mmCIF file of C-alpha atoms in Angstrom:
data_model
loop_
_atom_site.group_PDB
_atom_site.id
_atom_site.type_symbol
_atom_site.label_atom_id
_atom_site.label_comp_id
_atom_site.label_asym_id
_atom_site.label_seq_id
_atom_site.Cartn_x
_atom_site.Cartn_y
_atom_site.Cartn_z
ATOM 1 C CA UNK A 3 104.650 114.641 37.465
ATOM 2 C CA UNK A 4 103.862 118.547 38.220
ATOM 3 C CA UNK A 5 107.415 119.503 40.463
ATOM 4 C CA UNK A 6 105.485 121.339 43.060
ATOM 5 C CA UNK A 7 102.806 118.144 43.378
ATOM 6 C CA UNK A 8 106.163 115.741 43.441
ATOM 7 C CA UNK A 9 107.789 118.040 45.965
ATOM 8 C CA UNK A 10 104.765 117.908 48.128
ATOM 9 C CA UNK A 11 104.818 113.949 48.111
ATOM 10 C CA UNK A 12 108.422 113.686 48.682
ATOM 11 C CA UNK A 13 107.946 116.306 51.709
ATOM 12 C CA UNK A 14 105.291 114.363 52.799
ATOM 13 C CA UNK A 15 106.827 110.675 52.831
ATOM 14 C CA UNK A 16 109.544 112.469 55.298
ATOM 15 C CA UNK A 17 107.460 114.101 57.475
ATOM 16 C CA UNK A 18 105.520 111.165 57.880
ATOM 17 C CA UNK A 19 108.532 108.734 58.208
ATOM 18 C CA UNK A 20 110.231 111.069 61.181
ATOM 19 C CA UNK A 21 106.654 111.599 63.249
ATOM 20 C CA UNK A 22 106.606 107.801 63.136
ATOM 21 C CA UNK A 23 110.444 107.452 64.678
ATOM 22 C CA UNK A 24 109.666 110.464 66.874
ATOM 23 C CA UNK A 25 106.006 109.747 68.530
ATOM 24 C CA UNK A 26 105.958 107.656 71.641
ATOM 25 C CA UNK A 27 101.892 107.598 71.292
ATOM 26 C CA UNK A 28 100.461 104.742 69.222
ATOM 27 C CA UNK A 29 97.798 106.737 67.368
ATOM 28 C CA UNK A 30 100.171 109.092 66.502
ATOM 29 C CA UNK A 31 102.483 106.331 65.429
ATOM 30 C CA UNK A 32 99.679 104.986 63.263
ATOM 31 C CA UNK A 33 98.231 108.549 61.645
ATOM 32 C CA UNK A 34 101.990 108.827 60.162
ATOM 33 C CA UNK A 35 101.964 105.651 58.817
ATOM 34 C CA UNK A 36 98.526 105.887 57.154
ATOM 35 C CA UNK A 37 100.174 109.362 56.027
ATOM 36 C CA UNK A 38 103.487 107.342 54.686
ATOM 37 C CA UNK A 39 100.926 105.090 52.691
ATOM 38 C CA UNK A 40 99.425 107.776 51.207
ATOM 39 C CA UNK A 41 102.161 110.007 49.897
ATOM 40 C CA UNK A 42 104.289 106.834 48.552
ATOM 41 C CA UNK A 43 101.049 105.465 46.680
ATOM 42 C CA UNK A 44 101.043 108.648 43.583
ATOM 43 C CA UNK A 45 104.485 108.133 43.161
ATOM 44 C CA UNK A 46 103.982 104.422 42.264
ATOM 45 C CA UNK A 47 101.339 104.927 40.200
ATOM 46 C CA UNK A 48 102.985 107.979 38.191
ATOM 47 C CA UNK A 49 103.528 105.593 35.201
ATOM 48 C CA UNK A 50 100.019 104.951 34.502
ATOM 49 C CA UNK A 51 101.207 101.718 33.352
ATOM 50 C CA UNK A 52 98.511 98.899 33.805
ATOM 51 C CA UNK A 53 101.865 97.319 36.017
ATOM 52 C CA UNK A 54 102.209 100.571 38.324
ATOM 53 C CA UNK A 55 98.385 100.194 38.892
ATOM 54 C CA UNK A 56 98.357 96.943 40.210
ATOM 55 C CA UNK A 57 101.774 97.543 42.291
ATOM 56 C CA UNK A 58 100.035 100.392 43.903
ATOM 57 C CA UNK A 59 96.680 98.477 44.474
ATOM 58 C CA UNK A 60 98.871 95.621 46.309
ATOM 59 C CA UNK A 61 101.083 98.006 48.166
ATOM 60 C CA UNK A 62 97.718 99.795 49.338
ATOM 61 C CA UNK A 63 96.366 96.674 50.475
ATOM 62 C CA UNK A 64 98.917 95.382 52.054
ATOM 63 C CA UNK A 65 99.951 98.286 54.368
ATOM 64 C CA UNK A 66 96.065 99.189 55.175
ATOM 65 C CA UNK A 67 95.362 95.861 56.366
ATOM 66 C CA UNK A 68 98.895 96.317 58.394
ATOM 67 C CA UNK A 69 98.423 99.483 59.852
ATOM 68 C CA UNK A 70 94.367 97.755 60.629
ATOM 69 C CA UNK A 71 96.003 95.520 62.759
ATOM 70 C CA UNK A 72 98.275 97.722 64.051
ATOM 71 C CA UNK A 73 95.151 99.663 65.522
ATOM 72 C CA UNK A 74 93.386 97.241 66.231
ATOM 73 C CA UNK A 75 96.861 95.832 68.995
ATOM 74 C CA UNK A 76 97.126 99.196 70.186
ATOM 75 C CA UNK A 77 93.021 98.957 71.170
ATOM 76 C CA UNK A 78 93.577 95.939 73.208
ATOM 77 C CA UNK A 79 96.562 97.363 75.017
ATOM 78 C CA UNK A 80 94.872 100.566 76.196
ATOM 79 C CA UNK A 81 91.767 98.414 77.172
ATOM 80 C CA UNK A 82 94.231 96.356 79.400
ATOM 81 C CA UNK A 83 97.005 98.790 80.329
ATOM 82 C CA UNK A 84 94.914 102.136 79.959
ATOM 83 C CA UNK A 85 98.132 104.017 78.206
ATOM 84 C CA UNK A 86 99.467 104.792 74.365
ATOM 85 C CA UNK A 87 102.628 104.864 75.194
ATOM 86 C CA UNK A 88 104.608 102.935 72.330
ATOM 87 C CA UNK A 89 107.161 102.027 75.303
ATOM 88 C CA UNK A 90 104.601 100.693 77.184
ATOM 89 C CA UNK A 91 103.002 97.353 75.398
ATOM 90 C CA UNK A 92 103.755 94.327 77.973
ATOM 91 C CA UNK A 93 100.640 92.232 76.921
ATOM 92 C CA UNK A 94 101.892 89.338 74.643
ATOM 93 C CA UNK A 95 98.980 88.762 72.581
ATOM 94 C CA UNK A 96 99.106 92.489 71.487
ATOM 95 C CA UNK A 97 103.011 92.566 70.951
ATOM 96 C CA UNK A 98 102.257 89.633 69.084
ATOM 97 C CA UNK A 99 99.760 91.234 66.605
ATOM 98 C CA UNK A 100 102.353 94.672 66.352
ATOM 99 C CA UNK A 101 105.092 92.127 65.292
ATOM 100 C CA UNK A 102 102.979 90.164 62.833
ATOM 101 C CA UNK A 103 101.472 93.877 61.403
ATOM 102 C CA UNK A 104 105.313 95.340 61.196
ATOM 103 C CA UNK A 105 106.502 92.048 59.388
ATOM 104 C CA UNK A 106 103.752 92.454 56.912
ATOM 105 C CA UNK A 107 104.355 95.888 56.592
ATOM 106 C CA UNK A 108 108.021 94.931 55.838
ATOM 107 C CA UNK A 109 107.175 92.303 53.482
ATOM 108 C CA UNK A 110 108.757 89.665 55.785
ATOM 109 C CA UNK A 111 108.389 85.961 54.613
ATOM 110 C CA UNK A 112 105.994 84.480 54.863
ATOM 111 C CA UNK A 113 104.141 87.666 54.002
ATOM 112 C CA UNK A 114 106.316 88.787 51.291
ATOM 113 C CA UNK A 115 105.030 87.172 48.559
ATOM 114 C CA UNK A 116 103.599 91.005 47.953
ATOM 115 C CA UNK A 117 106.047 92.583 47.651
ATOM 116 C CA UNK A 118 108.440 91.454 44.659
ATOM 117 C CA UNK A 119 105.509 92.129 42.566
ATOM 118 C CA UNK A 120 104.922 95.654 44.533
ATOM 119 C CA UNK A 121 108.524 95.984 43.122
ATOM 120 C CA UNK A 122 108.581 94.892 39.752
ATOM 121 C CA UNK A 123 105.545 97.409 38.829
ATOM 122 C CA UNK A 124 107.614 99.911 40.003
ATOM 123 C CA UNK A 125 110.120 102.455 38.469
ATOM 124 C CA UNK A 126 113.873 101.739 39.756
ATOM 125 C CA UNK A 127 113.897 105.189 41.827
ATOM 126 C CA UNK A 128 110.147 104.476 43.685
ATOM 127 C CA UNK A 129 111.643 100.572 44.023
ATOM 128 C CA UNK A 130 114.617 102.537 45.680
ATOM 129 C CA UNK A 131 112.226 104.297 48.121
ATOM 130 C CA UNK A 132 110.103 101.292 48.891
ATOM 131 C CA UNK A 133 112.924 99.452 49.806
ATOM 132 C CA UNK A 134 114.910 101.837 51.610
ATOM 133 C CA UNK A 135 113.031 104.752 53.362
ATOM 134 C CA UNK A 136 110.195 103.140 53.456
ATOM 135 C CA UNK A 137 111.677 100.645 56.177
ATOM 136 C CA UNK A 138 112.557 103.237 58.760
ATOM 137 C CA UNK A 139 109.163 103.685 60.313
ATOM 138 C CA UNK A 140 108.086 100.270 61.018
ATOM 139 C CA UNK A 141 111.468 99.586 62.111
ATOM 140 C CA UNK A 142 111.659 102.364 64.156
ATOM 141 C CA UNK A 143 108.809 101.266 65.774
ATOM 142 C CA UNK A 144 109.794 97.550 66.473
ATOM 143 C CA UNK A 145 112.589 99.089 68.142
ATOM 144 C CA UNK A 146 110.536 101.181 70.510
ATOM 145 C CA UNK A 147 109.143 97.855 71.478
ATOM 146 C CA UNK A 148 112.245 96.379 72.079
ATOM 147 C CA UNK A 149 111.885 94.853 75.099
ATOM 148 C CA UNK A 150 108.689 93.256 75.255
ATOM 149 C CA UNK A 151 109.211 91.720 71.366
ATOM 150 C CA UNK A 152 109.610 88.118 71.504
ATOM 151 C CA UNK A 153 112.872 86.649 70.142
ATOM 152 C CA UNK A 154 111.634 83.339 69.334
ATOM 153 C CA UNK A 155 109.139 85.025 66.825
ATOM 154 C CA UNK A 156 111.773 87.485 65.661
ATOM 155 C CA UNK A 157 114.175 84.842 65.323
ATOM 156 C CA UNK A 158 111.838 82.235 63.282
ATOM 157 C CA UNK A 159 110.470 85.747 61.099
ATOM 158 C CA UNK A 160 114.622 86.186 60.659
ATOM 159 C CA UNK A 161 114.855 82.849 59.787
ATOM 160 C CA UNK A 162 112.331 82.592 57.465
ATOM 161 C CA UNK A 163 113.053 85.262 55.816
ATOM 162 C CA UNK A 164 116.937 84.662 55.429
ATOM 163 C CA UNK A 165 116.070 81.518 53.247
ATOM 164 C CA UNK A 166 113.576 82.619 51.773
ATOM 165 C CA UNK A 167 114.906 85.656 50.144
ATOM 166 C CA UNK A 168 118.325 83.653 49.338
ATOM 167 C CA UNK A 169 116.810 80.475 47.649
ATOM 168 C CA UNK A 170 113.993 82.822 45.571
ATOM 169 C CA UNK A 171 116.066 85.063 44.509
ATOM 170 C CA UNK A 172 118.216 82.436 42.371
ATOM 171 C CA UNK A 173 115.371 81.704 40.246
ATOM 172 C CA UNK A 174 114.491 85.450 39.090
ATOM 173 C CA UNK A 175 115.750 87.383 35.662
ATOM 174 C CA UNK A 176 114.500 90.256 36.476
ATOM 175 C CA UNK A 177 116.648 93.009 38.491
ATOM 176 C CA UNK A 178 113.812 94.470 40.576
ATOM 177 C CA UNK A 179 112.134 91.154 42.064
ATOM 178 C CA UNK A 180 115.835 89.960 42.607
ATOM 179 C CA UNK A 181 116.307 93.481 44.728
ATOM 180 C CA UNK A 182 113.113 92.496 45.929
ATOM 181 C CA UNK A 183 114.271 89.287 47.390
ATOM 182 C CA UNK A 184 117.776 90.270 48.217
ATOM 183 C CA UNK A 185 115.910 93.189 50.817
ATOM 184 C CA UNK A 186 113.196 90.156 52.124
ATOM 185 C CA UNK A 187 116.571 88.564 53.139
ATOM 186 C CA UNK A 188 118.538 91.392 54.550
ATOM 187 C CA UNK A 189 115.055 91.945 56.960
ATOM 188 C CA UNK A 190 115.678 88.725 57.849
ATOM 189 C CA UNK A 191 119.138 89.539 59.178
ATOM 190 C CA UNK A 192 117.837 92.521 60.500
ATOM 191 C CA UNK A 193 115.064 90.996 62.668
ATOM 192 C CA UNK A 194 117.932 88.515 63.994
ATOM 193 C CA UNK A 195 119.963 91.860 64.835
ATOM 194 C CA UNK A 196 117.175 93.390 66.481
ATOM 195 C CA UNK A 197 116.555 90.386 68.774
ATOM 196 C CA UNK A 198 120.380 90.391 69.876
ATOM 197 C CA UNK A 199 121.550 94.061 70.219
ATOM 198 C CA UNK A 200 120.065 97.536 69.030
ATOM 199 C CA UNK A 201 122.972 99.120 67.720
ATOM 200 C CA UNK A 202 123.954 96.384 65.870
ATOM 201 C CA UNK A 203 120.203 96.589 64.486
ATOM 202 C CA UNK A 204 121.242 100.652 63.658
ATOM 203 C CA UNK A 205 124.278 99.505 62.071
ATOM 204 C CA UNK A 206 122.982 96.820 59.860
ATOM 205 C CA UNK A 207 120.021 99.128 58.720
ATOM 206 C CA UNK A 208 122.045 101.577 57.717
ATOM 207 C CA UNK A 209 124.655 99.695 55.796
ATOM 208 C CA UNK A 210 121.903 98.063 53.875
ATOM 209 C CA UNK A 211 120.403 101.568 53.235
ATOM 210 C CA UNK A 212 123.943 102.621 52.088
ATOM 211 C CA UNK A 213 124.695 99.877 50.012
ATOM 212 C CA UNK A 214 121.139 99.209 48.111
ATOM 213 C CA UNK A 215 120.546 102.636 47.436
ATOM 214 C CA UNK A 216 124.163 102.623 45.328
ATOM 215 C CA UNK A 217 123.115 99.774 43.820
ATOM 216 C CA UNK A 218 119.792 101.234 42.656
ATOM 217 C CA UNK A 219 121.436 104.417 41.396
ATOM 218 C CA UNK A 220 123.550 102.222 38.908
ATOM 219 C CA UNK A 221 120.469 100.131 37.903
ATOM 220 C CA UNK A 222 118.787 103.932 37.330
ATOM 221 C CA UNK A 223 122.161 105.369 35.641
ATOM 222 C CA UNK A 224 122.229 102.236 32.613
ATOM 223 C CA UNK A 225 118.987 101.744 32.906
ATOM 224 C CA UNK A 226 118.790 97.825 34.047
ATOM 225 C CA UNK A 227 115.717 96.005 33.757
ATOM 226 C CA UNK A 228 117.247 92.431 33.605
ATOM 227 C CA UNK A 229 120.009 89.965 34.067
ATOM 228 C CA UNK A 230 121.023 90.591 30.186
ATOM 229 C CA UNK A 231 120.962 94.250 30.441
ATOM 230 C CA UNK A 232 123.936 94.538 32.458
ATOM 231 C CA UNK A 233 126.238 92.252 30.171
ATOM 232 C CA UNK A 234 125.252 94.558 27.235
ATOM 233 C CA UNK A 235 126.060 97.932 29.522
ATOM 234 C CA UNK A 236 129.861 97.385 29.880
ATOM 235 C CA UNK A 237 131.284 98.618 26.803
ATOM 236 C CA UNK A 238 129.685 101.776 27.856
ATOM 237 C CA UNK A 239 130.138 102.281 31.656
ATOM 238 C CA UNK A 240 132.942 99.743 32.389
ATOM 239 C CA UNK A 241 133.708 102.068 35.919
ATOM 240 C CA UNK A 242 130.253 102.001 36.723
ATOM 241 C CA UNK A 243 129.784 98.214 36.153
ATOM 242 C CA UNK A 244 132.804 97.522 38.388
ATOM 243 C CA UNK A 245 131.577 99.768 40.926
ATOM 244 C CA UNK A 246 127.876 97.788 40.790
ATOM 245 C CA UNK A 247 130.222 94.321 40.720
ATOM 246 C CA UNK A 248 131.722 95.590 44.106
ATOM 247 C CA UNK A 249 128.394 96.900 45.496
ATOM 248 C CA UNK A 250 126.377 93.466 44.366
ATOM 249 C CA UNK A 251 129.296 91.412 46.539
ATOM 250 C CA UNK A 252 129.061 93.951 49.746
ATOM 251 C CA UNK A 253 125.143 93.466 49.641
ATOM 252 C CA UNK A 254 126.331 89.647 49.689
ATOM 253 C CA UNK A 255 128.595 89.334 52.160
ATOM 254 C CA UNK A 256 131.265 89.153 51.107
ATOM 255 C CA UNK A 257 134.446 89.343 53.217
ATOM 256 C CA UNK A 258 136.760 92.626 52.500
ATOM 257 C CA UNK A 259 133.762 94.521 51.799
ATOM 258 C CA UNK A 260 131.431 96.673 53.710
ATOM 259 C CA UNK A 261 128.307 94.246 53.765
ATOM 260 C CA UNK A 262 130.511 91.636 55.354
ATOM 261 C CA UNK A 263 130.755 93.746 58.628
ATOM 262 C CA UNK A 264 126.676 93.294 59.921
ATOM 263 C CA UNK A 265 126.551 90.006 58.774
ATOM 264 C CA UNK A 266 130.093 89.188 60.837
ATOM 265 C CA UNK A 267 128.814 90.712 64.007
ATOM 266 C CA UNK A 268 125.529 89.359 64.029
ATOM 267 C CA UNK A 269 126.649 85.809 63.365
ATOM 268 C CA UNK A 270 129.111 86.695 66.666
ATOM 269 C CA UNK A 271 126.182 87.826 68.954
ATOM 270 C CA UNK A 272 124.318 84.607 67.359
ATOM 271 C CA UNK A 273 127.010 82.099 68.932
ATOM 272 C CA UNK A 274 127.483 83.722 71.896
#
C-alpha cells in the first residue's frame, strides 16, 4: 500500500477512535464510528486475497448494521428525553438496543460468530488492530453509559461470552480464529468488569491490550499461521518462543503472571 494512503488510514482510525471516547453527543459518537469503519475496511482488504474480501465484506456488515442500530436507540431517546447527551440515556428499551449494537460491534457471543472469520481473512498486524484498537470506541462508549446499562444483560453477554470463547477455541488449528476466540472471551470478562467497577474495567482493557498485542507481534515476527508453525519456529527463535510461552499463559490466567491480576480482582468483586 502507497505510505502516504496507509498513513492517512492509520491517522484516520485514531482520530476516529479518540472523537468517539471524547464526544458526549450521540451523533457525534456515531459519525466517528462510521469514520472507524471506514478507515479499518482498506487495510483489510490490502491483500486482495479472495479471503481479505470476504473478511472485509463481513466486518462491513456487521458494524453498519451496529452503528444502524446504534442510530436508530439514540432516535428514540431524543424523541423521549429531547437531549444527545451520551450521559443522558435513562430509557431501558433504548439502553437496551445501545448494549445489543456495542456487543455486536464487539463481536460478543452470541453475535460473534463474525468475527473469527473477520479474523482469519486477515493479515496478523490488521487482526492485531481489529482486536485491540478497534475495541476502545465501543467500549468507551458503554462506559459513558455506565449507569443506566443493565447488569443482568451485561452479566449474561459476560457469561456467554466467557464460555463461549473458552470451549471454541479448543477445537481451532488455526492461530488467528484461536486469537479470535481467546478476545470473544476476554470481552466476556470485560463486560463482567464493567458491570462491577470502572477502573477495574480500565485495568482489564488495558492488560488485555498489553498482552495480545505482544502476542501478535511474535505471531508477525515467525510468521505463525497455525498450531504446527510454532513447533517448527524454535530452533530459530528459542527467546522469542519462550517469551510467546509466557505471554500465551498471562492471556490465560495464569497465576504469577500479569493476566492473572484482572481475572483475580474481578472474580473478588464477583463474590462480594
Amino acid at each position: 500500500m502507497n505510505p502516504l494512503l496507509l498513513a492517512l488510514l492509520i491517522t484516520s482510525l485514531s482520530t476516529s477512535t479518540i472523537i468517539t471516547m471524547a464526544s458526549n453527543h450521540w451523533l457525534l459518537a456515531w459519525l466517528s464510528l462510521e469514520l472507524n469503519t471506514l478507515s479499518i475496511l482498506p487495510i483489510i482488504m490490502k491483500p486482495a486475497h479472495p479471503r481479505a474480501t470476504e473478511a472485509t465484506t463481513k466486518y462491513f456488515l456487521i458494524q453498519t448494521t451496529a452503528a444502524a442500530l446504534i442510530l436508530c436507540a439514540t432516535t428514540l431517546n431524543i424523541w423521549q428525553t429531547g437531549q444527545w447527551t451520551i450521559l443522558h440515556t435513562p430509557n431501558p428499551t433504548t439502553t437496551m438496543l445501545l448494549t445489543m449494537a456495542i456487543a455486536l460491534k464487539l463481536g460478543l457471543a452470541p453475535m460473534h460468530l463474525w468475527y473469527p472469520d473477520v479474523l482469519q481473512g486477515s493479515t496478523l498486524p490488521t487482526a492485531l488492530i481489529i482486536s485491540t484498537w478497534q475495541k476502545i470506541a465501543p467500549l468507551a462508549l458503554l462506559m459513558m453509559m455506565h449507569n443506566h446499562l443493565n447488569t443482568s444483560t451485561l452479566m449474561t453477554l459476560g457469561l456467554i461470552s466467557a464460555l463461549v470463547g473458552g470451549w471454541t477455541g479448543l477445537n481451532q488449528t488455526q492461530v488467528r480464529k484461536i486469537m479470535a476466540f481467546s478476545t470473544i472471551a476476554h470481552m466476556g470478562w470485560l463486560m463482567m468488569a464493567l458491570s462491577l467497577n470502572q477502573e477495574l474495567t480500565t485495568l482489564t482493557m488495558t492488560l488485555y491490550i498489553m498482552m495480545t498485542t505482544t502476542l501478535f507481534f511474535s505471531l508477525t515476527t515467525t510468521t505463525t499461521k497455525t498450531i504446527s508453525d510454532m513447533g517448527t519456529a524454535w530452533p530459530s527463535s528459542p527467546t522469542l518462543m519462550t517469551m510467546t510461552m509466557l505471554t500465551l499463559m498471562s492471556l490465560g490466567g495464569l497465576p504469577p503472571l500479569t493476566g492473572f491480576l484482572p481475572k483475580w480482582l474481578i472474580m473478588k468483586e464477583l463474590t462480594h
